[in-house]
PDB file of C-alpha atoms in Angstrom:
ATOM      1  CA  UNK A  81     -40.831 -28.195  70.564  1.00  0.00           C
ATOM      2  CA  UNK A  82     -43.188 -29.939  67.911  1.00  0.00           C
ATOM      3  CA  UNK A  83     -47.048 -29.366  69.088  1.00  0.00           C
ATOM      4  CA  UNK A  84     -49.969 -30.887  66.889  1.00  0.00           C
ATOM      5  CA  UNK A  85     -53.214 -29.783  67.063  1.00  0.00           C
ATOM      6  CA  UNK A  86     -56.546 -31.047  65.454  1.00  0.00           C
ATOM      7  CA  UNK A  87     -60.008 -29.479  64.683  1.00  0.00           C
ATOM      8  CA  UNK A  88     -62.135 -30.394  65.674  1.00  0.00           C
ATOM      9  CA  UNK A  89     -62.348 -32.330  68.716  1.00  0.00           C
ATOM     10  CA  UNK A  90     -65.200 -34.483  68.019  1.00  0.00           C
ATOM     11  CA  UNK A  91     -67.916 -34.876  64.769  1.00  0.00           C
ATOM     12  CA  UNK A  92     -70.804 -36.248  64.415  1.00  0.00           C
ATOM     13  CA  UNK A  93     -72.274 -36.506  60.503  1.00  0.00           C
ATOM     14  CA  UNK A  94     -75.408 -38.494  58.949  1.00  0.00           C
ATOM     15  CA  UNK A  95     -74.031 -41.439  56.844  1.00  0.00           C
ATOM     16  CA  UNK A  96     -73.123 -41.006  53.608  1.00  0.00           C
ATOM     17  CA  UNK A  97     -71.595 -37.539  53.674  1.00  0.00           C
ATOM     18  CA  UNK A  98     -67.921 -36.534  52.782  1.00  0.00           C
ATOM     19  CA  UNK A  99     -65.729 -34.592  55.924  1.00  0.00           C
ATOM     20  CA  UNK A 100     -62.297 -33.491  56.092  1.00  0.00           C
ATOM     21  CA  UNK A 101     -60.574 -33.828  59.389  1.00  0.00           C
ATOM     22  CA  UNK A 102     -57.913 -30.957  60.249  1.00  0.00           C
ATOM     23  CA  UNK A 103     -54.154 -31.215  61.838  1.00  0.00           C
ATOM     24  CA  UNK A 104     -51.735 -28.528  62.198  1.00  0.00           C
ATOM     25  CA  UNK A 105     -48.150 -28.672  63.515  1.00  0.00           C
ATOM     26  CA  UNK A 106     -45.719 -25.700  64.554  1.00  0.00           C
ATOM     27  CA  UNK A 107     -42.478 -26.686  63.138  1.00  0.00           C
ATOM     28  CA  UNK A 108     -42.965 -27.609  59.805  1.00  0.00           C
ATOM     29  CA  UNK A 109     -39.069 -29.611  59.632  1.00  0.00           C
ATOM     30  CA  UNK A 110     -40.928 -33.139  59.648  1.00  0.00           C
ATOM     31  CA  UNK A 111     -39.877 -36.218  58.253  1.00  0.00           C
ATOM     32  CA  UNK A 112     -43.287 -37.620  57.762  1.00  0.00           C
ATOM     33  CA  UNK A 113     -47.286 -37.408  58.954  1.00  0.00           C
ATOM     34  CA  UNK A 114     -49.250 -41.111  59.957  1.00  0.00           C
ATOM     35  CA  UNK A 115     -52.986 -40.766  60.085  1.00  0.00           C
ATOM     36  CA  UNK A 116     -54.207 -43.203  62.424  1.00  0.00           C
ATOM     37  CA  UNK A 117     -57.569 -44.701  63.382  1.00  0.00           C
ATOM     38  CA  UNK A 118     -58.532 -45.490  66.863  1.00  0.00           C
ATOM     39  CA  UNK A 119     -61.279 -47.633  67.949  1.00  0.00           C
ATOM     40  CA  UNK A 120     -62.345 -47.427  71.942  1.00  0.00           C
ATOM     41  CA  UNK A 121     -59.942 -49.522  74.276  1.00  0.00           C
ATOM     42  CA  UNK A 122     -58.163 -50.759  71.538  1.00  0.00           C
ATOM     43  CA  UNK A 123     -54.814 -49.959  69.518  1.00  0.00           C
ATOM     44  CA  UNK A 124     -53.688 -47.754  66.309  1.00  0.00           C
ATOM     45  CA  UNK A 125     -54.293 -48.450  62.792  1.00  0.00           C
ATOM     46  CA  UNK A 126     -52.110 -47.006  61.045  1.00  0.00           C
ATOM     47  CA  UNK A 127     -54.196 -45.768  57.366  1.00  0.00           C
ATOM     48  CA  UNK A 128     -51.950 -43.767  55.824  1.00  0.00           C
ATOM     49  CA  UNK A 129     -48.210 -42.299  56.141  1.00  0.00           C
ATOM     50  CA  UNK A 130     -47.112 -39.100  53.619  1.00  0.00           C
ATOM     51  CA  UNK A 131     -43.454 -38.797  53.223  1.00  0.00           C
ATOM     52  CA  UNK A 132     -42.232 -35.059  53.616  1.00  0.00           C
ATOM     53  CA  UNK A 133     -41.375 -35.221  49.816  1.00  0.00           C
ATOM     54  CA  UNK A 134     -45.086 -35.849  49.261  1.00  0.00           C
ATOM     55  CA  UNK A 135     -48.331 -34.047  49.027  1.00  0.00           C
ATOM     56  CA  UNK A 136     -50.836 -36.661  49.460  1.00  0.00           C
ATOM     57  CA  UNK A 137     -52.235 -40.520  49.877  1.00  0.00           C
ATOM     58  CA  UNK A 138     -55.171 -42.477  48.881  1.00  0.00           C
ATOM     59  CA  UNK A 139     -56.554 -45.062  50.184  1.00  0.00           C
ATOM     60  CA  UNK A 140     -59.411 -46.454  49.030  1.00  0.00           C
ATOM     61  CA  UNK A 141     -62.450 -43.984  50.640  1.00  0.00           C
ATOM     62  CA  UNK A 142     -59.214 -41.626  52.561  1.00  0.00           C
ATOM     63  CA  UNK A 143     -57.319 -39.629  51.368  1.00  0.00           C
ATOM     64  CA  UNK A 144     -54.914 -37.722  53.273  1.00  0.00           C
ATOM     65  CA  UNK A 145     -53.233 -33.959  52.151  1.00  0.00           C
ATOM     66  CA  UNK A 146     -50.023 -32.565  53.259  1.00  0.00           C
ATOM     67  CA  UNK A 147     -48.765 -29.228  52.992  1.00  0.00           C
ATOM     68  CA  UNK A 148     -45.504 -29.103  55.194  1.00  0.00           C
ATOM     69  CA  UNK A 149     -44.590 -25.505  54.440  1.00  0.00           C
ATOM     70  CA  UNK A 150     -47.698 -24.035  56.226  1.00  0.00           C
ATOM     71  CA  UNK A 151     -47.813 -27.296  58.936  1.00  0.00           C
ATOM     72  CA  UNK A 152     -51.402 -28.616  57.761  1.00  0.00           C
ATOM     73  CA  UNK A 153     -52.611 -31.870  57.023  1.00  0.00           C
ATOM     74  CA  UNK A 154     -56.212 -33.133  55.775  1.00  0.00           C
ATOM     75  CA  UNK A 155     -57.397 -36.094  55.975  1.00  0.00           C
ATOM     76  CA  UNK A 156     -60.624 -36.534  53.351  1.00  0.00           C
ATOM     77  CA  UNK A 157     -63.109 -39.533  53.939  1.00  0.00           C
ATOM     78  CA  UNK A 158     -65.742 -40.054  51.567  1.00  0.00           C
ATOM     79  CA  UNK A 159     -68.709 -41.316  51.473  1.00  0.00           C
ATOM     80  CA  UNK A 160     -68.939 -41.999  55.508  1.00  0.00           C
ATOM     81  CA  UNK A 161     -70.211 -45.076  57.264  1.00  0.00           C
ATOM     82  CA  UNK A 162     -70.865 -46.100  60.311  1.00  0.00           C
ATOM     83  CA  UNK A 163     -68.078 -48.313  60.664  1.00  0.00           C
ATOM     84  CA  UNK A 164     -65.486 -45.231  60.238  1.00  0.00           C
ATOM     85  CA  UNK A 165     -66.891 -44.153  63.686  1.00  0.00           C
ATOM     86  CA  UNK A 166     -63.704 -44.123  65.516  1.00  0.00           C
ATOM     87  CA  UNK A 167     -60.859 -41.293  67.162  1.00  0.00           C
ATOM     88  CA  UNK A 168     -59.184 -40.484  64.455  1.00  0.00           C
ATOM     89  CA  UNK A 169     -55.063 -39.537  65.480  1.00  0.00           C
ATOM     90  CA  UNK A 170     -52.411 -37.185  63.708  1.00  0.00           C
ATOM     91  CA  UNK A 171     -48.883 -37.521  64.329  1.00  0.00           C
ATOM     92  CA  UNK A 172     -46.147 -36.339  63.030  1.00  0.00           C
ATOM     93  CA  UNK A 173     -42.130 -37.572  62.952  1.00  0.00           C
ATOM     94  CA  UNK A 174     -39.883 -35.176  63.065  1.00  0.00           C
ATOM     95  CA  UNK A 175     -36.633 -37.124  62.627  1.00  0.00           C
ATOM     96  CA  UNK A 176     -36.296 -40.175  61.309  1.00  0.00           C
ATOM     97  CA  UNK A 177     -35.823 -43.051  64.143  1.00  0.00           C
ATOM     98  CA  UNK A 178     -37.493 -40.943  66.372  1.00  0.00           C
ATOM     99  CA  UNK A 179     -40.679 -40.794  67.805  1.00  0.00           C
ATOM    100  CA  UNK A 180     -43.936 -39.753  67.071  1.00  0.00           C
ATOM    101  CA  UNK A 181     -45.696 -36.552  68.563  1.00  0.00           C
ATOM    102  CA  UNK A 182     -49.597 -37.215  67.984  1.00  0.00           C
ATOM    103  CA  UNK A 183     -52.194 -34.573  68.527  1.00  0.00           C
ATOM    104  CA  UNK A 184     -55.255 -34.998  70.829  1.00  0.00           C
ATOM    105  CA  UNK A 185     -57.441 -36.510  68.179  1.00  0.00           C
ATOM    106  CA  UNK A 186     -60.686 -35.990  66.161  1.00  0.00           C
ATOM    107  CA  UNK A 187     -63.737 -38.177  67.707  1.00  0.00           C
ATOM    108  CA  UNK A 188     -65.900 -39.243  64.907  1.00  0.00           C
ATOM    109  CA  UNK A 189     -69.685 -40.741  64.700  1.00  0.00           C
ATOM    110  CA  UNK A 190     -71.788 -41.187  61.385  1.00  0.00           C
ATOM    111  CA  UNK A 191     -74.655 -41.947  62.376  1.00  0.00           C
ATOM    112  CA  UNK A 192     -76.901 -44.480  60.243  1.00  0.00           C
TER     113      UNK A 192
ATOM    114  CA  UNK B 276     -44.530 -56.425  56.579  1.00  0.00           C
ATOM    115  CA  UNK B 277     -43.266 -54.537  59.959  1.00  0.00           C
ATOM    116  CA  UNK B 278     -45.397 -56.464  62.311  1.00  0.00           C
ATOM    117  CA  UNK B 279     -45.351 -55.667  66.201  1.00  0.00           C
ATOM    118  CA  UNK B 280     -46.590 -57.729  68.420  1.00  0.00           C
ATOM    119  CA  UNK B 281     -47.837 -56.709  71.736  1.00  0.00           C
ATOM    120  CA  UNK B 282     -48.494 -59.072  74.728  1.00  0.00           C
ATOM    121  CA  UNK B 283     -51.030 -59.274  76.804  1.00  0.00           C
ATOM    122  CA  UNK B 284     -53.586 -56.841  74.976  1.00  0.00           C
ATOM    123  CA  UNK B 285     -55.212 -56.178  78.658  1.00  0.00           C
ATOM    124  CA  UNK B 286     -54.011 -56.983  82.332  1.00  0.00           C
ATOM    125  CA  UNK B 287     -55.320 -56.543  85.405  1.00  0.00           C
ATOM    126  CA  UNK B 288     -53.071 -56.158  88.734  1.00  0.00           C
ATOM    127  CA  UNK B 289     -53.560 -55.623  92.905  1.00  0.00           C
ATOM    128  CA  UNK B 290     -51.768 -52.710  93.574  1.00  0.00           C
ATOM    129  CA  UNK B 291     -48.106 -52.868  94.540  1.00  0.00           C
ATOM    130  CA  UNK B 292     -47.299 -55.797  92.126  1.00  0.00           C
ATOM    131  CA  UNK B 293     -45.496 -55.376  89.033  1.00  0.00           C
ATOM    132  CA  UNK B 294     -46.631 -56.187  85.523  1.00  0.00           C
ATOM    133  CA  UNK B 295     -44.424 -56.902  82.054  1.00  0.00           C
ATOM    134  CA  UNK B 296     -45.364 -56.101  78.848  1.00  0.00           C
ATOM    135  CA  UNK B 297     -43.867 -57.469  75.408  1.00  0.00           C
ATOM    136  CA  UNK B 298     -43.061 -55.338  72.130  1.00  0.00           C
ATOM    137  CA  UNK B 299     -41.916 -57.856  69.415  1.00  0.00           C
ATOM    138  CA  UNK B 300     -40.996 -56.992  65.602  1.00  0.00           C
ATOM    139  CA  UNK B 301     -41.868 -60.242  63.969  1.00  0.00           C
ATOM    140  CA  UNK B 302     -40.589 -59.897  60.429  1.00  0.00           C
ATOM    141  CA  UNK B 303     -37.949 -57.191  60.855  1.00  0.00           C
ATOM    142  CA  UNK B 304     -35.112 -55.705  63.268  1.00  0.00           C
ATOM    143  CA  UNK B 305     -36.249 -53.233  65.494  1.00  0.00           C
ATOM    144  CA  UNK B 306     -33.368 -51.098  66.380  1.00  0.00           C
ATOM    145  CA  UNK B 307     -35.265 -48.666  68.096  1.00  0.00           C
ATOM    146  CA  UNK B 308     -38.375 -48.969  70.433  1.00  0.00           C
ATOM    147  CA  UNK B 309     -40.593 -46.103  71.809  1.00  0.00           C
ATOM    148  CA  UNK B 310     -43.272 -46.645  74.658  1.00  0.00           C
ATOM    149  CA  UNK B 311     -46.471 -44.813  74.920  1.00  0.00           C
ATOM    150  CA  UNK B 312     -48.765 -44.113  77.322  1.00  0.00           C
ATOM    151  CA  UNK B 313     -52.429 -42.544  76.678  1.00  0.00           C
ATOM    152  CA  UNK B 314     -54.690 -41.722  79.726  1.00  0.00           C
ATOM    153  CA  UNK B 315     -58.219 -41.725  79.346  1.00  0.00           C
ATOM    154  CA  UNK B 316     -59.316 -39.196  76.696  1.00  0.00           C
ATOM    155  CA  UNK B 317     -55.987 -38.002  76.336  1.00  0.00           C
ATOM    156  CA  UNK B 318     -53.534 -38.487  73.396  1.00  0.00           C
ATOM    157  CA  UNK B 319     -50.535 -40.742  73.467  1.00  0.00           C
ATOM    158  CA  UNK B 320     -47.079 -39.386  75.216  1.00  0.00           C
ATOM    159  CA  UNK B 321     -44.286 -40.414  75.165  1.00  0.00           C
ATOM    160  CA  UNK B 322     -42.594 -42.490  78.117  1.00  0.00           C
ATOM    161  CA  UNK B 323     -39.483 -43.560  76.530  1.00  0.00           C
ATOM    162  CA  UNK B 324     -36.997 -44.895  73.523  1.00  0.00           C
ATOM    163  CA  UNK B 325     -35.111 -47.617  73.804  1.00  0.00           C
ATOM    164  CA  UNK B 326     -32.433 -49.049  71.315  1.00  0.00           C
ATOM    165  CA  UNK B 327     -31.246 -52.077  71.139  1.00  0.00           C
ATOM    166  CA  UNK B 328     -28.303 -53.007  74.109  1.00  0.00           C
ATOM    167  CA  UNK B 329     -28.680 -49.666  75.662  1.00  0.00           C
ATOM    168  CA  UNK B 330     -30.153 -47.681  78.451  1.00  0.00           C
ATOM    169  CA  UNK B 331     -33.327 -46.306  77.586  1.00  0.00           C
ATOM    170  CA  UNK B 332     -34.205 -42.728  77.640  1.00  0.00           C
ATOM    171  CA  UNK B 333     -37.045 -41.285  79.619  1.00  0.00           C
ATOM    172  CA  UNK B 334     -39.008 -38.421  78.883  1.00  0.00           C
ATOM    173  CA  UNK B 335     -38.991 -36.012  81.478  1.00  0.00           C
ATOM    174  CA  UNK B 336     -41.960 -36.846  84.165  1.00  0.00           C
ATOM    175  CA  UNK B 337     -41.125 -40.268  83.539  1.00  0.00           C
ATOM    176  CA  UNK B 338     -40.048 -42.218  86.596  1.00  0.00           C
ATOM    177  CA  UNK B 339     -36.919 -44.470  85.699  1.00  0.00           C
ATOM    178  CA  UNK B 340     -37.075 -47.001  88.338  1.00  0.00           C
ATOM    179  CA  UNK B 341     -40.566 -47.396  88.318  1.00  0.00           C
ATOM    180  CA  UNK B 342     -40.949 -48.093  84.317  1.00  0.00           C
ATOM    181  CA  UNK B 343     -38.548 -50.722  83.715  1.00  0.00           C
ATOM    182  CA  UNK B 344     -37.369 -50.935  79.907  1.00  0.00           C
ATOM    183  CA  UNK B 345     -35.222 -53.679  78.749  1.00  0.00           C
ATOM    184  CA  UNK B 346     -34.156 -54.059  74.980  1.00  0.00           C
ATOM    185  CA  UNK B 347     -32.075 -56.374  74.851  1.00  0.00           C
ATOM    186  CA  UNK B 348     -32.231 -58.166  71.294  1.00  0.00           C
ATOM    187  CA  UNK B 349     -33.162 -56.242  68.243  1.00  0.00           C
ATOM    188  CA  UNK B 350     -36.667 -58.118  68.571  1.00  0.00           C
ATOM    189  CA  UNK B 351     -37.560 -57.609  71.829  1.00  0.00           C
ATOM    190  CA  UNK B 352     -38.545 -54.843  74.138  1.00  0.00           C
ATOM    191  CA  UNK B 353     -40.212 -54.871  78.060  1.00  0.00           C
ATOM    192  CA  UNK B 354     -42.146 -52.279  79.971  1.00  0.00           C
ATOM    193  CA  UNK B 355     -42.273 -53.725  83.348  1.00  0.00           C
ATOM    194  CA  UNK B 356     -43.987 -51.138  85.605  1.00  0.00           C
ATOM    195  CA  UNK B 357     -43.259 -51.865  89.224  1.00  0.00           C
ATOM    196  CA  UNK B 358     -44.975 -51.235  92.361  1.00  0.00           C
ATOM    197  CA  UNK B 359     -48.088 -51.019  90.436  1.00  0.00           C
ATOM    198  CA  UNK B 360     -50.450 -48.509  92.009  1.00  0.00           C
ATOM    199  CA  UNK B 361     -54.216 -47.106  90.587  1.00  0.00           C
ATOM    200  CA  UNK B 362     -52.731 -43.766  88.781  1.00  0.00           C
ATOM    201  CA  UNK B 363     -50.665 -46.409  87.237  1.00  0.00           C
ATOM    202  CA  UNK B 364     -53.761 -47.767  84.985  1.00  0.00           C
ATOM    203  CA  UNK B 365     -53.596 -46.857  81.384  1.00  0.00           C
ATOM    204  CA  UNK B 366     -53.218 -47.854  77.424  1.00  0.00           C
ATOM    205  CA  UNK B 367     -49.402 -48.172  76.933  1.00  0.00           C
ATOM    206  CA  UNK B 368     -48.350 -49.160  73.682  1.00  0.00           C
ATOM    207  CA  UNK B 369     -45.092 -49.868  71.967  1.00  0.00           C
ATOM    208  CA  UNK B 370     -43.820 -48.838  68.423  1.00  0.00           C
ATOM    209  CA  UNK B 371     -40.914 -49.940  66.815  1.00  0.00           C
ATOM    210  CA  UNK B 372     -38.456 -48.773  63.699  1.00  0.00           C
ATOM    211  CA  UNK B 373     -35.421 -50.160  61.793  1.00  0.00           C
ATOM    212  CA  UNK B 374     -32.508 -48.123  60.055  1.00  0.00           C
ATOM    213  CA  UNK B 375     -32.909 -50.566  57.335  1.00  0.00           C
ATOM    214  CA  UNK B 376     -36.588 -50.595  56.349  1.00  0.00           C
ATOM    215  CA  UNK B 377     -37.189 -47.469  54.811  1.00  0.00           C
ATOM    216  CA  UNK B 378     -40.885 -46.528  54.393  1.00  0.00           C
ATOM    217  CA  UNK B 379     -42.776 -49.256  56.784  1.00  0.00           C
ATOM    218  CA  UNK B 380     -43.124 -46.010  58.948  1.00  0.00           C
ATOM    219  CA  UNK B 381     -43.281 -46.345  62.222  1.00  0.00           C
ATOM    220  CA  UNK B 382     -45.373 -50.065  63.223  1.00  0.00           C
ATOM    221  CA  UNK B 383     -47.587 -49.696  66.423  1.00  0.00           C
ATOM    222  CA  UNK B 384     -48.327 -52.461  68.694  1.00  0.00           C
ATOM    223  CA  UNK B 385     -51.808 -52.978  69.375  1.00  0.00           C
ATOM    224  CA  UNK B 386     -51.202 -51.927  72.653  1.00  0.00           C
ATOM    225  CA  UNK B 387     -52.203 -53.161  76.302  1.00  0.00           C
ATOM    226  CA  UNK B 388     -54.793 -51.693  78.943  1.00  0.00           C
ATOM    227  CA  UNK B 389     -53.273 -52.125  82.287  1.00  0.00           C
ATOM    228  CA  UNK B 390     -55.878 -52.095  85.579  1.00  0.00           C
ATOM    229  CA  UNK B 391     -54.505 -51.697  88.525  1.00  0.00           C
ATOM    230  CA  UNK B 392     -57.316 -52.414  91.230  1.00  0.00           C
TER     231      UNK B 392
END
């Protein structure tokens, strides 16, 4: 059975600084990893999907990192602001058509 | 592209009613539907997959009768929970995939707080 896991559970960083966000997943047989952004009481944002076949995605100020073989993924943000204070969600397919299994989260505050 | 809708982003119910909640594709076939659940603080599990003019399948811990899921058009998906009750409050939220849309990923509704009072 798939688990995810992501260190750590909550952050808290001065604006302006760069952090890396960590998720691991036991069986490394996925189809693809979604990085998602969570703002309190409201609904995913998806920011950004890697393919099995690839190793990473930009976007803009993120930047995301897969390495399937050992069941890690990064996801780099630059540069923080305020406004990327959010829970911040890994989750990874397994199959594709089927569903997601997410890990518990990263809780993030940059602090002006 | 791959747009989900989700309707009503919040609801609050008396306990012992029962409350529906929409999961529409908008711009593409959803031949599969998955609903969510996430409990305060917790992550998201999942409650159940649908497809499209089938039964859907329930996770295990996931009571059948009481989380009614209907997908009956390739655009269209209900959670109707039943017999509301407090434990019953959380975020659900929907996602939805197509066969033939190859890298839209997985689209998320943007999900709906039930409140049952």
């Amino acid at each position: 059975k798939q688990e995810v896991t992501q260190i750590p559970a909550a952050l808290s960083v001065p604006e302006g600084e760069n952090l890396v966000l960590n998720c691991s997943f036991t069986d490394s047989a996925i189809y693809n990893l979604q990085w998602f952004r969570q703002d309190p009481g409201k609904g995913l944002t998806s920011l950004l999907l890697i393919q099995s076949s690839q190793r990473e995605q930009t976007s803009g100020r993120l930047n995301a990192s897969l390495d399937k073989s050992s069941g890690r993924s990064t996801l780099y943000i630059a540069a923080s602001q305020p406004g990327d204070s959010a829970t911040y969600l890994c989750a990874v397919n397994d199959n594709y058509g089927q569903n997601f299994v997410f890990g518990p989260g990263t809780r993030l505050s940059v602090l002006p | 592209g791959a747009v989900v809708s989700q309707h009503p982003s919040w609801v609050i119910c008396k306990s012992g009613t029962s409350v529906k909640i929409e999961c529409r594709s908008l711009d593409f076939q959803a031949t599969t539907m998955f609903w969510y659940r996430q409990f305060p603080k917790q992550s998201l599990m999942l409650m159940a997959t649908s497809n499209e003019g089938s039964k859907a399948t329930y996770e295990q811990g996931v009571e059948k009768d009481k989380f009614l899921i209907n997908h009956a058009s390739l655009t269209l998906s209900t959670l109707t929970v039943t017999s509301a009750h407090p434990e019953d409050s959380s975020f659900y939220i929907c996602s939805a995939s197509s066969n033939s849309v190859i890298g839209y990923g997985y689209t998320f509704g943007s999900g709906t707080r039930l409140t049952v009072v």
